[in-house]
Amino acid sequence: AQAVIAIDNSRLLSELRDFTADHRKFRALLDEIASLMVYEVTRDWPTMPKPVQTPLARTTGKVLARQVTLVPILRAGLGMADGVLKLLPEARMGHLGVYRNESTLEPVSYYQKLPPDIASTEVLLIDPMLATGGSGAAAVSFLKKAGVTSMKFV
C-alpha cells in the first residue's frame, strides 16, 4: 500500500506543478495530497478503544486518544487544511502567521491564535512551502513556547 501511495503522490505532485493547472485543479490536487500526507503522519498516534455496535454484534474499535489541533502557517498552510480536515473532522484549528524578512532573511511572526489548551493536544503544523525552513523552525519554536510537546510538521 505504501508503494501505491508513493506512486500516486508522485503523479499528484507532477500534476500540481504543471503550470497549465487552473486554480480549481490546483486546490483539488493540494487537498488530495494533504489527505494522503495526514494519513501517513498520524499512523503512530496513540489510540483508545471505543465500543461499536455493528449490524451483527458489539465490538471494539479505535479512536484517537487525544484531541487534535491543526495549525496552518498563514496563508499557504490554509490550502492544505481542508484535505487534513477530511480525515480529522473533529480537529480544532489554530493559526500562525510567519513570513521571512527579505532584508534580514529572518522569520517574523505577525499573528498567533491558538486554543488555550493546545499543549494537551496532538498538533499538526501545516505548511506546503519550504525554502530555507526558517519560517517553519520559527513556528515550531513558537508552539514549543506555548507548551506543545507532541507535534508533527506536514
Short mmCIF file of C-alpha atoms in Angstrom, two decimals:
data_model
loop_
_atom_site.label_atom_id
_atom_site.label_comp_id
_atom_site.label_asym_id
_atom_site.label_seq_id
_atom_site.Cartn_x
_atom_site.Cartn_y
_atom_site.Cartn_z
CA ALA A 1 0.00 0.00 0.00
CA GLN A 2 2.86 2.41 0.76
CA ALA A 3 4.30 1.95 -2.74
CA VAL A 4 0.91 2.76 -4.27
CA ILE A 5 0.64 5.93 -2.16
CA ALA A 6 4.18 6.98 -3.16
CA ILE A 7 3.40 6.49 -6.85
CA ASP A 8 0.10 8.35 -6.55
CA ASN A 9 1.78 11.21 -4.67
CA SER A 10 4.36 11.49 -7.46
CA ARG A 11 1.57 11.71 -10.05
CA LEU A 12 -0.35 14.23 -7.99
CA LEU A 13 2.73 16.39 -7.43
CA SER A 14 3.53 16.31 -11.14
CA GLU A 15 0.01 17.48 -11.98
CA LEU A 16 0.12 20.13 -9.24
CA ARG A 17 3.38 21.58 -10.59
CA ASP A 18 2.08 21.78 -14.16
CA PHE A 19 1.72 25.48 -14.98
CA THR A 20 -1.41 24.74 -17.02
CA ALA A 21 -3.30 23.60 -13.90
CA ASP A 22 -6.03 26.13 -13.17
CA HIS A 23 -6.89 27.28 -9.63
CA ARG A 24 -9.65 24.72 -9.17
CA LYS A 25 -7.43 21.80 -10.22
CA PHE A 26 -4.54 23.10 -8.08
CA ARG A 27 -6.76 23.27 -4.98
CA ALA A 28 -8.23 19.81 -5.61
CA LEU A 29 -4.77 18.29 -6.04
CA LEU A 30 -3.42 20.02 -2.92
CA ASP A 31 -6.45 18.78 -0.99
CA GLU A 32 -5.83 15.19 -2.09
CA ILE A 33 -2.10 15.34 -1.36
CA ALA A 34 -2.77 16.75 2.11
CA SER A 35 -5.18 13.88 2.85
CA LEU A 36 -2.60 11.30 1.84
CA MET A 37 0.09 13.00 3.91
CA VAL A 38 -2.01 13.23 7.06
CA TYR A 39 -2.95 9.57 6.73
CA GLU A 40 0.74 8.69 6.91
CA VAL A 41 1.76 11.17 9.59
CA THR A 42 -0.95 10.11 12.06
CA ARG A 43 -0.41 6.37 11.79
CA ASP A 44 1.58 6.14 15.06
CA TRP A 45 -0.60 8.40 17.20
CA PRO A 46 -1.98 6.78 20.36
CA THR A 47 -5.49 5.37 20.18
CA MET A 48 -8.01 4.16 22.71
CA PRO A 49 -10.77 1.58 22.45
CA LYS A 50 -14.31 2.62 21.56
CA PRO A 51 -17.34 0.31 21.74
CA VAL A 52 -19.12 -0.05 18.39
CA GLN A 53 -22.41 -1.75 17.62
CA THR A 54 -22.20 -3.35 14.17
CA PRO A 55 -25.22 -4.88 12.39
CA LEU A 56 -24.10 -8.31 13.66
CA ALA A 57 -22.54 -7.80 17.07
CA ARG A 58 -20.98 -5.42 19.54
CA THR A 59 -17.24 -4.95 19.01
CA THR A 60 -14.46 -2.57 19.91
CA GLY A 61 -12.96 -0.07 17.50
CA LYS A 62 -10.26 2.56 17.99
CA VAL A 63 -10.29 6.34 18.10
CA LEU A 64 -7.51 8.85 18.67
CA ALA A 65 -6.62 9.12 22.34
CA ARG A 66 -6.11 12.90 22.30
CA GLN A 67 -7.72 15.98 20.79
CA VAL A 68 -6.06 17.19 17.55
CA THR A 69 -5.18 20.81 16.77
CA LEU A 70 -4.26 21.84 13.24
CA VAL A 71 -2.01 24.88 12.96
CA PRO A 72 -1.54 26.08 9.39
CA ILE A 73 1.15 28.68 8.78
CA LEU A 74 -0.69 31.53 7.09
CA ARG A 75 -1.51 31.71 4.26
CA ALA A 76 -0.11 28.78 2.29
CA GLY A 77 -0.92 26.25 5.02
CA LEU A 78 -4.62 27.04 4.71
CA GLY A 79 -4.62 25.37 1.28
CA MET A 80 -3.89 22.03 2.94
CA ALA A 81 -6.27 22.40 5.89
CA ASP A 82 -9.40 21.11 4.12
CA GLY A 83 -7.62 17.95 2.98
CA VAL A 84 -6.46 17.30 6.55
CA LEU A 85 -9.92 18.01 7.97
CA LYS A 86 -11.41 15.35 5.69
CA LEU A 87 -9.56 12.72 7.71
CA LEU A 88 -9.63 14.55 11.04
CA PRO A 89 -13.02 16.33 11.03
CA GLU A 90 -13.03 16.69 14.82
CA ALA A 91 -9.75 18.65 14.81
CA ARG A 92 -9.62 22.20 16.08
CA MET A 93 -7.76 25.00 14.32
CA GLY A 94 -5.13 27.43 15.45
CA HIS A 95 -3.24 29.82 13.19
CA LEU A 96 0.29 31.19 12.98
CA GLY A 97 1.38 33.98 10.70
CA VAL A 98 5.10 33.92 9.89
CA TYR A 99 7.00 35.45 6.98
CA ARG A 100 10.64 35.91 6.05
CA ASN A 101 12.02 39.45 6.22
CA GLU A 102 13.71 39.87 2.83
CA SER A 103 16.32 42.29 4.24
CA THR A 104 17.46 40.22 7.22
CA LEU A 105 16.25 36.82 5.92
CA GLU A 106 14.95 36.17 9.45
CA PRO A 107 11.44 34.88 10.18
CA VAL A 108 8.95 37.44 11.52
CA SER A 109 5.88 36.38 13.49
CA TYR A 110 2.88 38.63 12.83
CA TYR A 111 -0.14 36.61 14.05
CA GLN A 112 -0.83 33.89 16.61
CA LYS A 113 -4.24 32.49 17.51
CA LEU A 114 -4.08 29.15 19.30
CA PRO A 115 -6.53 27.26 21.55
CA PRO A 116 -5.59 27.92 25.20
CA ASP A 117 -5.17 24.18 25.92
CA ILE A 118 -3.10 23.41 22.80
CA ALA A 119 -0.36 21.87 24.97
CA SER A 120 -2.64 18.95 25.85
CA THR A 121 -3.36 18.05 22.20
CA GLU A 122 -1.69 16.38 19.25
CA VAL A 123 -0.57 19.21 16.97
CA LEU A 124 -0.16 19.16 13.21
CA LEU A 125 1.78 22.16 11.94
CA ILE A 126 0.87 22.62 8.27
CA ASP A 127 2.81 24.45 5.56
CA PRO A 128 3.40 23.39 1.95
CA MET A 129 6.17 25.96 1.46
CA LEU A 130 9.69 25.00 2.48
CA ALA A 131 12.57 27.06 1.16
CA THR A 132 15.10 27.69 3.92
CA GLY A 133 12.94 26.25 6.69
CA GLY A 134 13.25 29.44 8.73
CA SER A 135 9.52 30.14 8.99
CA GLY A 136 8.82 26.50 9.85
CA ALA A 137 11.52 26.47 12.53
CA ALA A 138 10.15 29.72 13.98
CA ALA A 139 6.63 28.23 14.06
CA VAL A 140 7.92 25.10 15.82
CA SER A 141 9.70 27.28 18.41
CA PHE A 142 6.55 29.32 19.00
CA LEU A 143 4.47 26.16 19.52
CA LYS A 144 7.07 24.78 21.94
CA LYS A 145 6.90 28.04 23.92
CA ALA A 146 3.12 27.52 24.06
CA GLY A 147 3.80 24.19 25.79
CA VAL A 148 3.28 21.85 22.83
CA THR A 149 5.18 18.58 23.31
CA SER A 150 3.51 16.37 20.68
CA MET A 151 3.80 17.93 17.23
CA LYS A 152 4.30 16.87 13.64
CA PHE A 153 5.09 19.14 10.70
CA VAL A 154 3.25 18.35 7.48
#
